[in-house]
């Protein structure tokens, strides 16, 4: 069984969420001024995503129940 976390936020500053080497399963597109990103959470690491600063993001995170543990059940997104 999968659970989803949807987050919509606007980045204030030069960098929104920036990491390296996007996973090929991640998809992104921009529509109506919103960036849409989809990624999969695995028990061993957080998903890497890259987004443009200053544009709101709708981030869908797919996670199998067995992948969620005490280390990754929260993702904190800093405001800049």
Backbone as a chain_set.jsonl record, in Angstrom:
{"seq": "XXXXXXXXXXXXXXXXXXXXXXXXXXXXXXXXXXXXXXXXXXXXXXXXXXXXXXXXXXXXXXXXXXXXXXXXXXXXXXXX", "coords": {"N": [[0.844, -1.166, 0.0], [0.577, 2.214, -0.841], [1.458, 5.483, 0.301], [0.852, 9.007, 0.021], [2.398, 12.19, 0.038], [1.604, 15.449, -0.375], [2.924, 18.549, -1.142], [2.712, 22.022, -1.285], [4.436, 24.872, -1.912], [6.004, 28.09, -1.855], [9.1, 29.238, -2.844], [11.283, 31.446, -1.221], [13.8, 33.375, -2.147], [17.089, 32.628, -3.453], [17.48, 29.879, -3.901], [15.412, 27.074, -4.111], [14.638, 24.059, -3.564], [17.402, 22.198, -3.802], [19.246, 19.657, -5.096], [21.445, 17.035, -6.237], [21.807, 15.001, -9.228], [19.184, 13.8, -10.327], [16.709, 11.273, -10.0], [15.816, 8.975, -12.537], [13.15, 8.22, -12.515], [11.811, 10.342, -11.516], [9.59, 12.927, -12.373], [9.067, 15.999, -14.018], [7.402, 19.08, -14.613], [6.221, 22.226, -15.766], [3.383, 24.106, -15.194], [0.899, 26.507, -15.544], [2.312, 28.287, -13.878], [3.246, 26.731, -11.774], [5.513, 24.327, -10.524], [5.649, 20.889, -11.046], [6.578, 18.041, -9.4], [7.517, 14.674, -9.027], [8.438, 12.02, -6.93], [10.03, 9.087, -5.511], [10.129, 7.72, -2.314], [12.614, 5.961, -0.613], [13.75, 3.507, 1.755], [16.464, 3.817, 2.374], [17.397, 6.373, 1.637], [16.75, 9.916, 0.974], [14.737, 11.311, -1.655], [16.322, 12.832, -4.491], [15.835, 16.022, -5.811], [15.491, 18.691, -8.204], [14.664, 22.027, -8.51], [13.308, 25.146, -9.805], [14.124, 28.303, -8.47], [11.888, 30.52, -6.751], [9.485, 29.799, -7.941], [6.376, 28.364, -7.29], [5.918, 25.021, -5.943], [4.573, 21.811, -6.508], [4.906, 18.961, -4.949], [4.9, 15.602, -5.2], [5.226, 12.816, -3.264], [5.871, 9.494, -3.419], [5.495, 6.643, -1.417], [6.138, 3.482, -0.243], [4.611, 1.718, 2.39], [6.351, 0.067, 3.808], [8.755, 1.318, 3.36], [8.892, 3.545, 4.952], [10.356, 4.832, 7.853], [11.774, 5.402, 11.158], [13.735, 7.281, 10.622], [13.087, 8.62, 8.266], [10.45, 9.551, 8.228], [9.654, 12.161, 8.327], [10.019, 15.073, 6.359], [11.763, 17.946, 6.233], [11.357, 21.17, 5.017], [13.238, 23.869, 4.401], [12.599, 27.378, 4.652], [13.686, 29.985, 2.639]], "CA": [[0.0, 0.0, 0.0], [1.354, 3.44, -0.943], [0.908, 6.719, 0.845], [1.364, 10.159, -0.702], [2.473, 13.467, 0.728], [1.616, 16.533, -1.352], [3.328, 19.794, -0.525], [2.727, 23.167, -2.178], [5.048, 25.997, -1.234], [6.711, 29.045, -2.697], [10.444, 29.485, -2.323], [11.684, 32.846, -1.1], [15.246, 33.47, -2.189], [17.758, 32.176, -4.654], [17.416, 28.436, -4.095], [14.233, 26.44, -3.511], [15.173, 22.786, -3.096], [18.396, 21.886, -4.807], [20.134, 18.533, -4.85], [22.06, 16.637, -7.494], [21.539, 13.693, -9.822], [17.787, 13.397, -10.237], [16.356, 9.902, -10.332], [15.107, 8.932, -13.807], [11.723, 8.029, -12.309], [11.219, 11.632, -11.177], [9.071, 13.667, -13.513], [8.8, 17.385, -13.695], [6.845, 19.934, -15.643], [5.722, 23.486, -15.236], [2.084, 24.418, -15.781], [0.187, 27.576, -14.841], [3.159, 28.905, -12.865], [3.566, 25.788, -10.697], [6.364, 23.2, -10.896], [5.149, 19.608, -10.551], [7.669, 17.082, -9.255], [7.108, 13.411, -8.417], [9.583, 11.187, -6.586], [9.747, 7.911, -4.698], [10.917, 7.617, -1.089], [13.126, 4.632, -0.301], [14.165, 3.463, 3.157], [17.87, 4.144, 2.541], [17.769, 7.757, 1.337], [15.717, 10.84, 0.521], [14.817, 11.519, -3.104], [16.97, 14.041, -4.97], [15.055, 16.786, -6.778], [15.993, 20.009, -8.55], [13.568, 22.907, -8.913], [13.674, 26.535, -10.06], [13.824, 29.21, -7.359], [10.873, 31.536, -6.946], [8.28, 29.264, -8.577], [5.742, 27.394, -6.383], [6.162, 23.61, -6.259], [3.678, 20.753, -6.028], [5.812, 17.811, -4.876], [4.226, 14.367, -4.821], [6.185, 11.808, -2.824], [5.291, 8.161, -3.319], [6.251, 5.868, -0.433], [5.572, 2.23, 0.236], [4.557, 1.71, 3.856], [7.551, -0.607, 4.315], [9.909, 2.2, 3.177], [8.863, 4.622, 5.94], [10.933, 4.399, 9.127], [12.007, 6.465, 12.127], [14.67, 8.284, 10.104], [12.617, 9.349, 7.087], [9.015, 9.796, 8.247], [9.462, 13.603, 8.184], [10.916, 15.807, 5.473], [11.681, 19.362, 6.586], [11.696, 22.046, 3.901], [13.564, 25.191, 4.937], [12.203, 28.57, 3.897], [14.844, 30.88, 2.469]], "C": [[0.894, 1.235, 0.0], [0.659, 4.579, -0.223], [1.521, 7.861, 0.059], [1.38, 11.37, 0.199], [2.537, 14.524, -0.362], [1.939, 17.831, -0.636], [3.335, 20.89, -1.58], [3.336, 24.323, -1.405], [5.738, 26.887, -2.248], [8.051, 29.339, -2.061], [10.713, 30.981, -2.297], [13.199, 32.896, -1.087], [15.797, 32.865, -3.453], [17.586, 30.693, -4.931], [16.191, 27.879, -3.404], [14.693, 25.148, -2.861], [16.16, 22.369, -4.16], [19.259, 20.735, -4.33], [20.659, 18.09, -6.204], [21.547, 15.291, -7.967], [20.111, 13.212, -9.617], [17.624, 11.949, -10.646], [15.563, 9.921, -11.626], [13.612, 8.767, -13.636], [11.027, 9.325, -11.903], [10.724, 12.298, -12.453], [8.885, 15.105, -13.087], [8.214, 18.09, -14.899], [6.382, 21.209, -14.966], [4.429, 23.816, -15.965], [1.411, 25.468, -14.911], [1.0, 28.165, -13.687], [3.499, 28.034, -11.678], [4.458, 24.691, -11.265], [5.796, 21.935, -10.266], [6.301, 18.613, -10.562], [7.123, 15.848, -8.56], [8.36, 12.596, -8.124], [9.152, 10.065, -5.656], [10.697, 7.871, -3.508], [11.337, 6.167, -0.891], [13.688, 4.66, 1.111], [15.603, 3.915, 3.374], [18.261, 5.581, 2.279], [16.55, 8.59, 0.959], [15.834, 11.006, -0.992], [15.526, 12.831, -3.428], [16.041, 14.722, -5.965], [15.76, 18.103, -7.055], [14.821, 20.829, -9.047], [14.112, 24.314, -9.136], [13.252, 27.398, -8.872], [12.718, 30.177, -7.743], [9.595, 31.082, -7.61], [7.671, 28.238, -7.624], [5.897, 25.96, -6.894], [5.039, 22.749, -5.712], [4.512, 19.481, -6.114], [5.024, 16.619, -4.377], [5.292, 13.335, -4.483], [5.444, 10.489, -2.663], [6.145, 7.353, -2.345], [5.489, 4.601, -0.076], [5.614, 2.259, 1.758], [5.825, 1.098, 4.452], [8.81, 0.255, 4.177], [9.985, 3.299, 4.224], [9.378, 4.101, 7.274], [11.177, 5.616, 10.021], [12.94, 7.558, 11.642], [14.077, 9.133, 8.988], [11.128, 9.686, 7.099], [8.671, 11.282, 8.18], [10.469, 14.143, 7.177], [10.713, 17.28, 5.791], [12.163, 20.198, 5.409], [11.975, 23.442, 4.442], [13.037, 26.299, 4.039], [13.426, 29.469, 3.816], [14.384, 32.231, 2.061]], "O": [[1.863, 1.299, 0.757], [-0.569, 4.632, -0.149], [2.599, 7.706, -0.513], [0.487, 11.556, 1.025], [3.444, 14.493, -1.193], [1.303, 18.174, 0.36], [3.903, 20.708, -2.657], [2.816, 24.716, -0.36], [6.018, 26.467, -3.371], [8.127, 29.652, -0.873], [10.401, 31.693, -3.252], [13.819, 32.494, -0.102], [15.064, 32.618, -4.41], [17.549, 30.289, -6.093], [15.95, 28.177, -2.234], [15.102, 25.159, -1.7], [15.78, 22.202, -5.319], [19.92, 20.822, -3.294], [20.347, 18.712, -7.22], [20.934, 14.54, -7.208], [19.866, 12.311, -8.814], [18.322, 11.461, -11.534], [14.714, 10.794, -11.808], [12.857, 9.141, -14.533], [9.8, 9.408, -11.939], [11.38, 12.229, -13.493], [8.583, 15.389, -11.928], [8.494, 17.743, -16.046], [6.179, 21.255, -13.753], [4.378, 23.807, -17.195], [1.36, 25.333, -13.688], [0.444, 28.502, -12.641], [3.992, 28.536, -10.668], [4.201, 24.18, -12.355], [5.494, 21.92, -9.072], [6.92, 18.373, -11.598], [6.351, 15.96, -7.607], [9.245, 12.489, -8.973], [8.058, 10.088, -5.091], [11.913, 7.974, -3.667], [10.516, 5.255, -0.99], [14.062, 5.722, 1.611], [15.934, 4.361, 4.472], [19.358, 5.989, 2.66], [15.476, 8.063, 0.667], [16.922, 10.855, -1.547], [15.353, 13.825, -2.723], [15.514, 14.07, -6.866], [16.541, 18.577, -6.23], [14.066, 20.38, -9.909], [15.223, 24.638, -8.717], [12.155, 27.238, -8.338], [12.613, 30.601, -8.894], [8.696, 31.895, -7.826], [8.371, 27.326, -7.185], [5.994, 25.715, -8.097], [4.602, 22.939, -4.577], [4.791, 18.981, -7.203], [4.532, 16.625, -3.248], [6.15, 13.017, -5.307], [4.507, 10.382, -1.871], [7.373, 7.371, -2.43], [4.333, 4.654, 0.342], [6.566, 2.776, 2.343], [6.314, 1.559, 5.483], [9.827, -0.039, 4.805], [11.032, 3.927, 4.378], [8.917, 3.074, 7.773], [10.817, 6.736, 9.659], [12.938, 8.658, 12.196], [14.521, 10.262, 8.78], [10.589, 10.075, 6.062], [7.505, 11.63, 7.994], [11.625, 13.72, 7.149], [9.61, 17.804, 5.635], [13.244, 19.963, 4.87], [11.057, 24.127, 4.893], [13.031, 26.171, 2.815], [14.118, 29.683, 4.812], [15.204, 33.129, 1.866]]}, "num_chains": 1, "name": "protein.A"}
